[in-house]
PDB file of C-alpha atoms in Angstrom:
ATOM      1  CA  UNK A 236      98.474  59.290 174.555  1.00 74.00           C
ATOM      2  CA  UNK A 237      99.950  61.184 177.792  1.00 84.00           C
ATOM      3  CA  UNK A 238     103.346  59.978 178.632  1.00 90.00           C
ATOM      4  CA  UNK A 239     104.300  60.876 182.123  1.00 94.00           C
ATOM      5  CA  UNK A 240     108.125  60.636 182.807  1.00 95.00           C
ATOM      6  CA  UNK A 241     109.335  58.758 185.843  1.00 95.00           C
ATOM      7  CA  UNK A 242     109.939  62.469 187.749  1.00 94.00           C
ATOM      8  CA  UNK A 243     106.639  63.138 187.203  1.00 95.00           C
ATOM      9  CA  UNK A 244     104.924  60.630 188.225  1.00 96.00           C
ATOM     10  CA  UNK A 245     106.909  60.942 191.685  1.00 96.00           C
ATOM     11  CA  UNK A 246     106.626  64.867 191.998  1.00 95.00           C
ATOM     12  CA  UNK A 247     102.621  63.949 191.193  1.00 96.00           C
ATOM     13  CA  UNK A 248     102.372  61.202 193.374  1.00 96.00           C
ATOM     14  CA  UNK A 249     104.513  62.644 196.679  1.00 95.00           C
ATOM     15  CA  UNK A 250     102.421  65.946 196.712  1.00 96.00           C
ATOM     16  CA  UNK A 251      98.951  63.697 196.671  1.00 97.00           C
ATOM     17  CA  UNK A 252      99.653  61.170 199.254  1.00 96.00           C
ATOM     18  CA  UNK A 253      99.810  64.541 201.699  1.00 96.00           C
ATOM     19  CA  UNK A 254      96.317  66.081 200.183  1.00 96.00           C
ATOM     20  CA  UNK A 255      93.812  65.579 203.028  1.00 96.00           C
ATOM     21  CA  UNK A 256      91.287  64.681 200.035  1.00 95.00           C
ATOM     22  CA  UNK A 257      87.917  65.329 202.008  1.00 93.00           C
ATOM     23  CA  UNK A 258      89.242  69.008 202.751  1.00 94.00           C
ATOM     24  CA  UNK A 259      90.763  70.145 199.560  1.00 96.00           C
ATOM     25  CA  UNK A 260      87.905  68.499 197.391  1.00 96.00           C
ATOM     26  CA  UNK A 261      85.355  70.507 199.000  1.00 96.00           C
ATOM     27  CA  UNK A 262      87.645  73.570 198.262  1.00 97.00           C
ATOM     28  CA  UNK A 263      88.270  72.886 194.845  1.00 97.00           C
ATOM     29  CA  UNK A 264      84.678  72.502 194.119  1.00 97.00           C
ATOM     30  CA  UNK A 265      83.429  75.721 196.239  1.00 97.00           C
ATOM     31  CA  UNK A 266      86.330  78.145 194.256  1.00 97.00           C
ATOM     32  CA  UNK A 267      84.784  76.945 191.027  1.00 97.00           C
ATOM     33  CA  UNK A 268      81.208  78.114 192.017  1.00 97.00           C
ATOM     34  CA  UNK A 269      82.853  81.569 193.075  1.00 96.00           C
ATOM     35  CA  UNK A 270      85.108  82.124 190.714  1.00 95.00           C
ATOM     36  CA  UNK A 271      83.010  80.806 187.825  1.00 93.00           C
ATOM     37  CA  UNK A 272      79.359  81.193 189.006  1.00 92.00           C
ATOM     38  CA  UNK A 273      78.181  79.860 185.892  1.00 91.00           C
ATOM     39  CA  UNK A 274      79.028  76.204 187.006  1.00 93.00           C
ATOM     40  CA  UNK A 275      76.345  76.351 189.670  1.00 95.00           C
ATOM     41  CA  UNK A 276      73.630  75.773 187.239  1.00 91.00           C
ATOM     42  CA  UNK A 277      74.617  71.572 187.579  1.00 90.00           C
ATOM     43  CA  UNK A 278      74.632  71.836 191.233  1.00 92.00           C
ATOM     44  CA  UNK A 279      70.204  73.091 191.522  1.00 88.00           C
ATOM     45  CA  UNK A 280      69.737  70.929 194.177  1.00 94.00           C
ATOM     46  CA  UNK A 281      72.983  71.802 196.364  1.00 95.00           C
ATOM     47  CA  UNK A 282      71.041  74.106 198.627  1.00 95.00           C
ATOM     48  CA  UNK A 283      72.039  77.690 198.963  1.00 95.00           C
ATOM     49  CA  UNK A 284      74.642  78.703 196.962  1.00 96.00           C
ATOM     50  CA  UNK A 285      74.093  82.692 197.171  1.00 94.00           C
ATOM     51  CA  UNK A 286      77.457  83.248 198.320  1.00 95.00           C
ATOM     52  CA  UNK A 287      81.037  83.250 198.699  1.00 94.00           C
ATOM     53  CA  UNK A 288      80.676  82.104 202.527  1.00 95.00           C
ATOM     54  CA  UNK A 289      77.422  80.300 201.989  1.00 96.00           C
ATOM     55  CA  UNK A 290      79.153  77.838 198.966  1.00 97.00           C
ATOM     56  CA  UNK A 291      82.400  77.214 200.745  1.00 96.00           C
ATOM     57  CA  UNK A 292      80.283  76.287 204.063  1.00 96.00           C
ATOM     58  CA  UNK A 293      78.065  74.059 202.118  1.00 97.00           C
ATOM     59  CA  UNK A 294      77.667  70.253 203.168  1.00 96.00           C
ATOM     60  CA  UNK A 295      76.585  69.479 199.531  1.00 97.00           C
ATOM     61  CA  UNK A 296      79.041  70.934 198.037  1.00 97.00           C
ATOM     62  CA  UNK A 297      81.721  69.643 200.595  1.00 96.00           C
ATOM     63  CA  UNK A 298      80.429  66.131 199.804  1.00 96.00           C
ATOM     64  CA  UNK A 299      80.516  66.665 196.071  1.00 96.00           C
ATOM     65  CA  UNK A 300      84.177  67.824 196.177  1.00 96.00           C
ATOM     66  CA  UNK A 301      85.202  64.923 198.176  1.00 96.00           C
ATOM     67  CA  UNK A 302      83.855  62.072 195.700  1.00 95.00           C
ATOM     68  CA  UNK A 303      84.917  64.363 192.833  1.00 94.00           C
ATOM     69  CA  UNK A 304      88.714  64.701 193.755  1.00 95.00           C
ATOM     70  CA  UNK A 305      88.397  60.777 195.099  1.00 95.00           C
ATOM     71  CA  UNK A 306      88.314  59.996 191.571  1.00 93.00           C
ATOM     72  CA  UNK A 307      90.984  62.160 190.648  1.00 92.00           C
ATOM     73  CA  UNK A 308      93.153  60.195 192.965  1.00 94.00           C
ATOM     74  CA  UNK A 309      92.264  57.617 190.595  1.00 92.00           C
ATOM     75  CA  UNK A 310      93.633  59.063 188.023  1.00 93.00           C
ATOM     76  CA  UNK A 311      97.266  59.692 189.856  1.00 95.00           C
ATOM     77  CA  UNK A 312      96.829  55.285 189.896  1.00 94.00           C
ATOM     78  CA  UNK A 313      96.395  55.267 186.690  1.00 95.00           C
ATOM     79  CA  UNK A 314      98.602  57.754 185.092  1.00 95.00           C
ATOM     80  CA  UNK A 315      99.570  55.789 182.018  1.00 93.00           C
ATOM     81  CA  UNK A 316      95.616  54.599 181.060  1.00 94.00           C
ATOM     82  CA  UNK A 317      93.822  57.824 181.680  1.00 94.00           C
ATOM     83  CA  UNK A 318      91.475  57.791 178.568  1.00 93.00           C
ATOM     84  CA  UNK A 319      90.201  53.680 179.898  1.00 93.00           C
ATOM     85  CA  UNK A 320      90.027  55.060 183.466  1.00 94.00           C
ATOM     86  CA  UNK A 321      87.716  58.057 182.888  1.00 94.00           C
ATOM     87  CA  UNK A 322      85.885  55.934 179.640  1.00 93.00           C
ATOM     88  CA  UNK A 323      82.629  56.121 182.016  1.00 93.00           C
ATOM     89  CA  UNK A 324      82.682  59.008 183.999  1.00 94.00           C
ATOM     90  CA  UNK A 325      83.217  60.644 180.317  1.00 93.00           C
ATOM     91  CA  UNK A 326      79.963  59.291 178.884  1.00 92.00           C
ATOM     92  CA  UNK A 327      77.854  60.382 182.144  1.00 93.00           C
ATOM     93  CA  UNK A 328      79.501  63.711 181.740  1.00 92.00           C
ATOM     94  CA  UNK A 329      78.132  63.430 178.327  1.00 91.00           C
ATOM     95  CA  UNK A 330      75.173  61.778 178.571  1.00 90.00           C
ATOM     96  CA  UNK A 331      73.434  62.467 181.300  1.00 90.00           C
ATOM     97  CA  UNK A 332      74.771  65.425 182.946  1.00 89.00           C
ATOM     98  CA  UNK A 333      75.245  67.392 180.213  1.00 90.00           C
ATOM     99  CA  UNK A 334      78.591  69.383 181.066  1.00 90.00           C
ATOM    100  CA  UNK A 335      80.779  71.533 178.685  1.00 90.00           C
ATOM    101  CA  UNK A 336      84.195  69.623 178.731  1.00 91.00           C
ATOM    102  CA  UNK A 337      85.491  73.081 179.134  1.00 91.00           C
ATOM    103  CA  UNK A 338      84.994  72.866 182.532  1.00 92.00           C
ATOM    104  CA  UNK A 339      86.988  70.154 183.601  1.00 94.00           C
ATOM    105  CA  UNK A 340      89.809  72.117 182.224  1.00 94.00           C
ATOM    106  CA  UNK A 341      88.115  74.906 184.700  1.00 94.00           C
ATOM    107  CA  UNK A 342      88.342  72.295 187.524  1.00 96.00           C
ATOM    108  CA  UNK A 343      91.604  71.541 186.661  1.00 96.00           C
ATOM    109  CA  UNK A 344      92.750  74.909 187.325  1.00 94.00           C
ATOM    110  CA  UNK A 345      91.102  74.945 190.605  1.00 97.00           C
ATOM    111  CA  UNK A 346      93.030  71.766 192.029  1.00 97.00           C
ATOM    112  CA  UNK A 347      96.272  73.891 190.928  1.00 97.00           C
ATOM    113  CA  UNK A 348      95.669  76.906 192.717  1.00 97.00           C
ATOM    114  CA  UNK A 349      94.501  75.104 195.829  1.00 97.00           C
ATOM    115  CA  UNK A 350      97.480  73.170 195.618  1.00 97.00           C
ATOM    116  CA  UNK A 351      99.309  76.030 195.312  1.00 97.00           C
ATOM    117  CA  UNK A 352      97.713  77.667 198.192  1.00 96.00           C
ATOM    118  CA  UNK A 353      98.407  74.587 200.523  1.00 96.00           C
ATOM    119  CA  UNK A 354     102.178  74.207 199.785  1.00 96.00           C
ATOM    120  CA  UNK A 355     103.201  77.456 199.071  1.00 95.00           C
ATOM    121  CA  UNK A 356     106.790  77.044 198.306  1.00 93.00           C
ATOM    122  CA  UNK A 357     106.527  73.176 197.705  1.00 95.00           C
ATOM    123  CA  UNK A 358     104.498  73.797 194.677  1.00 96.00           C
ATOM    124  CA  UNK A 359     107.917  74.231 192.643  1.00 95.00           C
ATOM    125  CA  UNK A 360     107.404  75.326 188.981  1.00 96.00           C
ATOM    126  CA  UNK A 361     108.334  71.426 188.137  1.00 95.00           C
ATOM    127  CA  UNK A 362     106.178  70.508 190.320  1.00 96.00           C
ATOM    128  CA  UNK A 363     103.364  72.626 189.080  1.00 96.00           C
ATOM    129  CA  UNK A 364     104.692  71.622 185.460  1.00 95.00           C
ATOM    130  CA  UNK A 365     103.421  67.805 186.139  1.00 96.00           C
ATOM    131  CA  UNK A 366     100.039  68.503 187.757  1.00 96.00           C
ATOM    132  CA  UNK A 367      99.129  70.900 184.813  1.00 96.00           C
ATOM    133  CA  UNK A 368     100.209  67.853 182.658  1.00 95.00           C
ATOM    134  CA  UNK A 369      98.240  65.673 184.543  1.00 96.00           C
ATOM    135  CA  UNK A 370      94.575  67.585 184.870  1.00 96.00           C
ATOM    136  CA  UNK A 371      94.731  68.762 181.509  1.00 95.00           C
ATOM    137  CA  UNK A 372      95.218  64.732 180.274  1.00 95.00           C
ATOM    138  CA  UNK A 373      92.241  64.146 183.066  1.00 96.00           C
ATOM    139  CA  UNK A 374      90.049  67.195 180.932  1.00 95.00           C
ATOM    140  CA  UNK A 375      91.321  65.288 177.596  1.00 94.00           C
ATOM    141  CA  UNK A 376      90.059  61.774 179.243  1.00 94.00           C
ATOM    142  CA  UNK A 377      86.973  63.142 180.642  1.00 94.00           C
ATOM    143  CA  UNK A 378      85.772  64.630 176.798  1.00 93.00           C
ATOM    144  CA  UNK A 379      87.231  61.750 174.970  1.00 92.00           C
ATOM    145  CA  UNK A 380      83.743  59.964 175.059  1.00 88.00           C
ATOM    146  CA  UNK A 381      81.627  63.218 173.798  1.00 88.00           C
ATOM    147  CA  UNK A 382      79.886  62.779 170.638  1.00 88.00           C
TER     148      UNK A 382
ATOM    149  CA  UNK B1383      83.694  96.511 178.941  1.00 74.00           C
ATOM    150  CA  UNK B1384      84.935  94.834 182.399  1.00 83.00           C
ATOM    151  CA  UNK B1385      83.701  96.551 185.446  1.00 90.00           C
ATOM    152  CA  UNK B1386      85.031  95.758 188.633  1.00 94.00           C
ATOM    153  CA  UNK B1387      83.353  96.375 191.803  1.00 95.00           C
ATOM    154  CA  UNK B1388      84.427  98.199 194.539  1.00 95.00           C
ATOM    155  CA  UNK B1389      84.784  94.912 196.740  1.00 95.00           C
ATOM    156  CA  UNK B1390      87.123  93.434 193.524  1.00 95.00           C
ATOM    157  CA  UNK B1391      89.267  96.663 193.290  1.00 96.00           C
ATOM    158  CA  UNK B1392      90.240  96.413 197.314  1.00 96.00           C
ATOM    159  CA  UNK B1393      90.861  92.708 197.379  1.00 95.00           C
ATOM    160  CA  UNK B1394      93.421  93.684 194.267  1.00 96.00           C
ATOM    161  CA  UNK B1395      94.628  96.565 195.319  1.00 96.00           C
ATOM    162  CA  UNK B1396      94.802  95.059 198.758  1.00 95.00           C
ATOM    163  CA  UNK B1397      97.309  92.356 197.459  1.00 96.00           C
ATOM    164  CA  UNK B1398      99.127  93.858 195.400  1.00 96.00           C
ATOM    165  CA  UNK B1399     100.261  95.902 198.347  1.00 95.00           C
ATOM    166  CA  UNK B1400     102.262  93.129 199.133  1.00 96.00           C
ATOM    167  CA  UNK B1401     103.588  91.477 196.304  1.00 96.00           C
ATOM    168  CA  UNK B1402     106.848  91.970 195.418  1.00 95.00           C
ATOM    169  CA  UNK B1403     107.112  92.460 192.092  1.00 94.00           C
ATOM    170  CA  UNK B1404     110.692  91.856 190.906  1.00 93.00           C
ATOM    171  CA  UNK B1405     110.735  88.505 192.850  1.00 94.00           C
ATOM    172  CA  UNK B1406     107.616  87.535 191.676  1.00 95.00           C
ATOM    173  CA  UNK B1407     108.114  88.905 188.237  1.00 96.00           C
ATOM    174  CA  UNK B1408     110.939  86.596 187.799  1.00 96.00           C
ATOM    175  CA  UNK B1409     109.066  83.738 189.115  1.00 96.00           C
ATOM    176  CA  UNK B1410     105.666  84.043 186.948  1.00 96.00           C
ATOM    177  CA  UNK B1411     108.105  84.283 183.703  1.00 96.00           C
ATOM    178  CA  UNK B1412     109.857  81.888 185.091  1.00 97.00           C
ATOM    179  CA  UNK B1413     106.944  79.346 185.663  1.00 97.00           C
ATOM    180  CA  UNK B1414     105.726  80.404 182.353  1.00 96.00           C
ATOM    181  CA  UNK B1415     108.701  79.170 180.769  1.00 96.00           C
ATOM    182  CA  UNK B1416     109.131  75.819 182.483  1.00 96.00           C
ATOM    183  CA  UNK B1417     105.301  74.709 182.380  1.00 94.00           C
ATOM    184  CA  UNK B1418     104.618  76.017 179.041  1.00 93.00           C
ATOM    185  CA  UNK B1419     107.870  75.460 177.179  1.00 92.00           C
ATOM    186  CA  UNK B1420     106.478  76.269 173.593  1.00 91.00           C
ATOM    187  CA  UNK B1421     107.131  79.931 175.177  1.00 93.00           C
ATOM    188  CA  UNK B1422     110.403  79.857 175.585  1.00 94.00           C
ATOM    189  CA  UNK B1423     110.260  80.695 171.642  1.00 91.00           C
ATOM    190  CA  UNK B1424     109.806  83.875 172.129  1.00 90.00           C
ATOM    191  CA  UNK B1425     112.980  84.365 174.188  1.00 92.00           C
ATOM    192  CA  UNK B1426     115.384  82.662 172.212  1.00 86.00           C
ATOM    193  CA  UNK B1427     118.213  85.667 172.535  1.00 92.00           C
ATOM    194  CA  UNK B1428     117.603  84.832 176.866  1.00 95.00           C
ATOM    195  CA  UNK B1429     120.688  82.205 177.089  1.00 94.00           C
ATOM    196  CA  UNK B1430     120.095  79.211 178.685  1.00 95.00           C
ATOM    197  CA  UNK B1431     116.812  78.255 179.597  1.00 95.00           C
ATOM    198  CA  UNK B1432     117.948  74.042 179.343  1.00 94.00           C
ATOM    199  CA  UNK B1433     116.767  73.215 182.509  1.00 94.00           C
ATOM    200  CA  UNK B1434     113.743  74.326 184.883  1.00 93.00           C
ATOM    201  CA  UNK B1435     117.075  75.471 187.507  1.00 94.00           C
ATOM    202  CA  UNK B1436     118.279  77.034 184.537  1.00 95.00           C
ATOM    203  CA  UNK B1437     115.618  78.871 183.786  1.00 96.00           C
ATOM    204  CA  UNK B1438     114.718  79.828 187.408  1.00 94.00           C
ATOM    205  CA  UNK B1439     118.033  81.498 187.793  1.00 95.00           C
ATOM    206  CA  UNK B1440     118.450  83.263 184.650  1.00 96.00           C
ATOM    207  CA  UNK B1441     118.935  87.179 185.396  1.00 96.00           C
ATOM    208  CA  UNK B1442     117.198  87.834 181.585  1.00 96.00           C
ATOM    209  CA  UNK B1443     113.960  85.964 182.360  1.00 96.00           C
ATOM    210  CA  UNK B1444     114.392  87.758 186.556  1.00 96.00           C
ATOM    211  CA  UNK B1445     114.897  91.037 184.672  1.00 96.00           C
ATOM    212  CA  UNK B1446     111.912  90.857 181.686  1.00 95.00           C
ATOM    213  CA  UNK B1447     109.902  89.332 184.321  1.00 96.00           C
ATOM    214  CA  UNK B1448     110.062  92.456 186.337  1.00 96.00           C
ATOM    215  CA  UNK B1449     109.487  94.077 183.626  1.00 94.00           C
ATOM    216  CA  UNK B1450     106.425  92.365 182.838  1.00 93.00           C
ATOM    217  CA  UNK B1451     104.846  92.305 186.070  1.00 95.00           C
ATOM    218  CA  UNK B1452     105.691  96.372 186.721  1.00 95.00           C
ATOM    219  CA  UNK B1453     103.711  96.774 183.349  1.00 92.00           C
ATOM    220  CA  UNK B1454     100.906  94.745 185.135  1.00 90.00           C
ATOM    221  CA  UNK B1455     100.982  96.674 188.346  1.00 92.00           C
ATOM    222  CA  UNK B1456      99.659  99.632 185.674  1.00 87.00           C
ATOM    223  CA  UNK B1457      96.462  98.129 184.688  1.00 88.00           C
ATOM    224  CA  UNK B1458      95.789  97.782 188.390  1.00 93.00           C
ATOM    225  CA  UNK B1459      95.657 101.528 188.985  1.00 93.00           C
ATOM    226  CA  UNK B1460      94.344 101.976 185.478  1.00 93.00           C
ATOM    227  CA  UNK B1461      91.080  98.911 186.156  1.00 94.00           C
ATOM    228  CA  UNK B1462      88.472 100.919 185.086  1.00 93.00           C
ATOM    229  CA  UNK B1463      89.867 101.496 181.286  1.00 93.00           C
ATOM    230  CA  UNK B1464      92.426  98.798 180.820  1.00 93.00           C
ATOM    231  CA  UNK B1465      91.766  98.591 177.076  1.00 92.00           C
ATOM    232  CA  UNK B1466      92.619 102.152 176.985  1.00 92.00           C
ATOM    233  CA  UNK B1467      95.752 101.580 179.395  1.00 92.00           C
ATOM    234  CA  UNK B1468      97.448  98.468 177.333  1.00 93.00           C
ATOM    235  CA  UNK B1469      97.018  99.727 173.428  1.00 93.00           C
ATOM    236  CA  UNK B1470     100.038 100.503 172.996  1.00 93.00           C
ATOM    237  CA  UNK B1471     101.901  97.122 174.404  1.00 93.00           C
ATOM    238  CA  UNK B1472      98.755  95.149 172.174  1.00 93.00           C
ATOM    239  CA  UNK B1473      99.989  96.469 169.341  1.00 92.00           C
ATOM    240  CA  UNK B1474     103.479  95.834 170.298  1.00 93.00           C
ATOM    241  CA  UNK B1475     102.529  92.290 171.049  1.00 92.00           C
ATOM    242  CA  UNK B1476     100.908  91.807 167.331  1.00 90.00           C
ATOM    243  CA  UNK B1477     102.843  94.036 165.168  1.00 90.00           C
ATOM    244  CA  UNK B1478     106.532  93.699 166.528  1.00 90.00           C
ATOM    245  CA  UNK B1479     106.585  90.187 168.702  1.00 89.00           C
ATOM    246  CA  UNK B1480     104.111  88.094 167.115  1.00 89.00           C
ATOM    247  CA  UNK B1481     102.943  86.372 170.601  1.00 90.00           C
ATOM    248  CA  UNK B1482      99.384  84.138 169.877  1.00 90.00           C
ATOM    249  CA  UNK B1483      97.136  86.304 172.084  1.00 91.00           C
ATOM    250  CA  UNK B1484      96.363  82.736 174.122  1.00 91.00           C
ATOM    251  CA  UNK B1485      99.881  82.967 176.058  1.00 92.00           C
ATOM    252  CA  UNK B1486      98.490  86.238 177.570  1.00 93.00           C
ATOM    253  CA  UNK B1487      95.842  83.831 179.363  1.00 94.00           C
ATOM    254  CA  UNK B1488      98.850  81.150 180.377  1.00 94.00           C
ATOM    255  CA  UNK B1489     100.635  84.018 182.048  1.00 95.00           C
ATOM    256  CA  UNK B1490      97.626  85.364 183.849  1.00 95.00           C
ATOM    257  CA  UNK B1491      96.939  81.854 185.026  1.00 94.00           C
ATOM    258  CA  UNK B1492     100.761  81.669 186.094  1.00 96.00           C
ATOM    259  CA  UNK B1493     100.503  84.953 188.285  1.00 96.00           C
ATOM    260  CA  UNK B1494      97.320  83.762 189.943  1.00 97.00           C
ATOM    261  CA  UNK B1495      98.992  80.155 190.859  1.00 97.00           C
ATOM    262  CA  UNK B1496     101.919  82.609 192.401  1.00 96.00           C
ATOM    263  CA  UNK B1497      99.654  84.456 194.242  1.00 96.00           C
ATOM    264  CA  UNK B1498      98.200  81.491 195.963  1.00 97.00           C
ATOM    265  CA  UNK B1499     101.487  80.243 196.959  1.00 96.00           C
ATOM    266  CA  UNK B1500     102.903  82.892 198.095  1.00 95.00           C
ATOM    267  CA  UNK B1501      99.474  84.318 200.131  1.00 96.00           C
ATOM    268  CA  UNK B1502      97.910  80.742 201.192  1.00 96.00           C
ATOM    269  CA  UNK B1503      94.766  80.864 202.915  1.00 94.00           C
ATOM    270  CA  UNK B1504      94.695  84.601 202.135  1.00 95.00           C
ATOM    271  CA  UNK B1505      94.461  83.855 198.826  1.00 97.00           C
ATOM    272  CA  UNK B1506      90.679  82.874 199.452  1.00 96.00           C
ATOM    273  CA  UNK B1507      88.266  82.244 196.862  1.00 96.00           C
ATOM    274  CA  UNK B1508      86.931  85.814 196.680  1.00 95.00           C
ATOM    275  CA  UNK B1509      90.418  87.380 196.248  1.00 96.00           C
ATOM    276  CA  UNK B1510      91.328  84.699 193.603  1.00 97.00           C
ATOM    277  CA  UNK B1511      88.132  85.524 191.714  1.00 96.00           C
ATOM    278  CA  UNK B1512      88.687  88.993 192.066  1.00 96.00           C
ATOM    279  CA  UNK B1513      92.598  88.089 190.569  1.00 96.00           C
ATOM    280  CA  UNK B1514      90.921  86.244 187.987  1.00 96.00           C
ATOM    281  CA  UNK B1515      88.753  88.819 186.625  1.00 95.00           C
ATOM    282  CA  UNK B1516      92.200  90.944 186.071  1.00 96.00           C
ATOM    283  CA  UNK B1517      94.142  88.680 185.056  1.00 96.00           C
ATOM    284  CA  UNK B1518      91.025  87.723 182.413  1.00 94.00           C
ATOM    285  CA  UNK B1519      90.726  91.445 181.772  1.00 95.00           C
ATOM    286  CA  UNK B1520      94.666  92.078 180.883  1.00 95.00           C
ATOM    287  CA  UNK B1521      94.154  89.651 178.079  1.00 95.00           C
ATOM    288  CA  UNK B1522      91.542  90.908 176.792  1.00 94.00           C
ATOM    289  CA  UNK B1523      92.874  94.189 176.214  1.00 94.00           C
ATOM    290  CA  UNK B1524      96.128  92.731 174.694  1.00 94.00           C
ATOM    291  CA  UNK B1525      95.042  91.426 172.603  1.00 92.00           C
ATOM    292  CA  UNK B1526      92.670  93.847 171.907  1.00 91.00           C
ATOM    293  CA  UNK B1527      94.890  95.847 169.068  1.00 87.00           C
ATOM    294  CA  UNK B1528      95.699  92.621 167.261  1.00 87.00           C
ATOM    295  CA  UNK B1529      94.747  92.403 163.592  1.00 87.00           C
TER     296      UNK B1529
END
């Protein structure tokens, strides 16, 4: 199991109470349909999706990112009990949406470099060093329930 | 082998035209170090890298990491053959420094979390995919030579 020390889980927790989750959800999502186009085949019914302006402008997709980094801010609750928080969302990943666990660590990437992106100079290596810790434990929790 | 379009070679070139490499050489080893600290194995003759400070301020990780990023401001004028362009340094990497091939990915995921600090909102998701192909690209040809 993840142990997060007490630095951070502060360093995690300060950044996130400043993410204005509706706005850098539907970024996160929208840079991984660019930047990995392949990830648009679980989104069919998102509307258009032909390109770079057309995904980031996206209601869908906006919406998506939203819920989707919503429950990430569960996660930054939960830090110590990832595996039990994500138990679910795992097995729908699994069984019924079908999605390559590789791509939460994909997503997890994202929410980095739009973090990045947002705080420029805030986004100190430690802090980066803690949010890396803490999406790839989210990846790990989110494929724990795959069989 | 990777082909990058003329759109992907501007937004590069365009940004690289701006980066300055011996601060952010410094910085992307530097990050490297502190968020993936298995690496600092390979620098064990680089003094003290105890702390993330430490390692921040050390003038052997500022000075290799210029060196490092100078080296990858060559495959961006050499894009169209970078196979060809890193052979040499791949076999370097496999024969002489014994580096696992994946830290070539960490680093190229370091320089792209850089570049969205430092550029922000310029940093957009087609210039980060664009980044991402390099980056993705450098690897590759690497670790091309290794046997």
């Amino acid at each position: 199991m993840v142990h997060f020390t007490a630095e951070e889980k502060a360093a995690v927790v300060s950044l996130w109470a400043r993410v204005n989750v509706e706005l850098v959800g539907g970024e996160v999502l929208g840079r991984l349909l660019v930047v990995y186009p392949w990830t648009q085949r679980f989104f069919d019914s998102f509307g258009n999706l032909s390109s770079e302006s057309a995904i980031m402008g996206n209601p869908k997709v906006k919406a998506h990112g939203k819920k989707v980094l919503t429950s990430f801010g569960n996660a930054v609750k939960h830090m110590d009990d990832l595996k039990d928080t994500f138990a679910e969302l795992s097995e729908l990943h699994c069984d019924k949406l079908h999605v390559d666990p590789e791509n939460f660590k994909l997503l997890g990437n994202m929410i980095l470099i739009v973090l990045a992106t947002h705080f420029s100079k805030e986004f100190t290596p430690q802090m980066q060093a803690a949010w890396q810790k803490l999406t790839t434990a989210v990846a790990n929790a989110l494929a724990h329930k795959y069989h | 082998m990777v082909h990058f379009s003329a759109e992907e070679k501007a937004a590069i070139t365009g940004l690289w035209g701006k980066v300055h490499v011996e601060e952010a050489g410094g910085e992307a080893l530097g990050r490297l170090l502190v968020v993936y600290p298995w690496t600092q194995r390979f620098f064990d003759n680089f003094g003290n890298l105890s702390s993330a400070s430490a390692i921040l301020g050390n003038p052997k990780v500022k000075a290799h990491g210029k060196k490092v990023l100078t080296s990858f401001g060559e495959a961006i004028k050499n894009m169209d053959n970078l196979k060809g362009a890193f052979a040499k340094l791949s076999e370097l990497h496999c024969d002489k420094l014994h580096v696992d091939p994946e830290n070539f990915r960490l680093l190229g995921n370091v320089l792209v979390i850089i570049l969205a600090s430092h550029f922000g909102k310029e940093f957009t998701p087609e210039v980060q995919a664009a980044w991402q192909k390099l980056v993705a690209g450098v690897a590759t040809a690497l670790a091309h030579k290794y046997h």
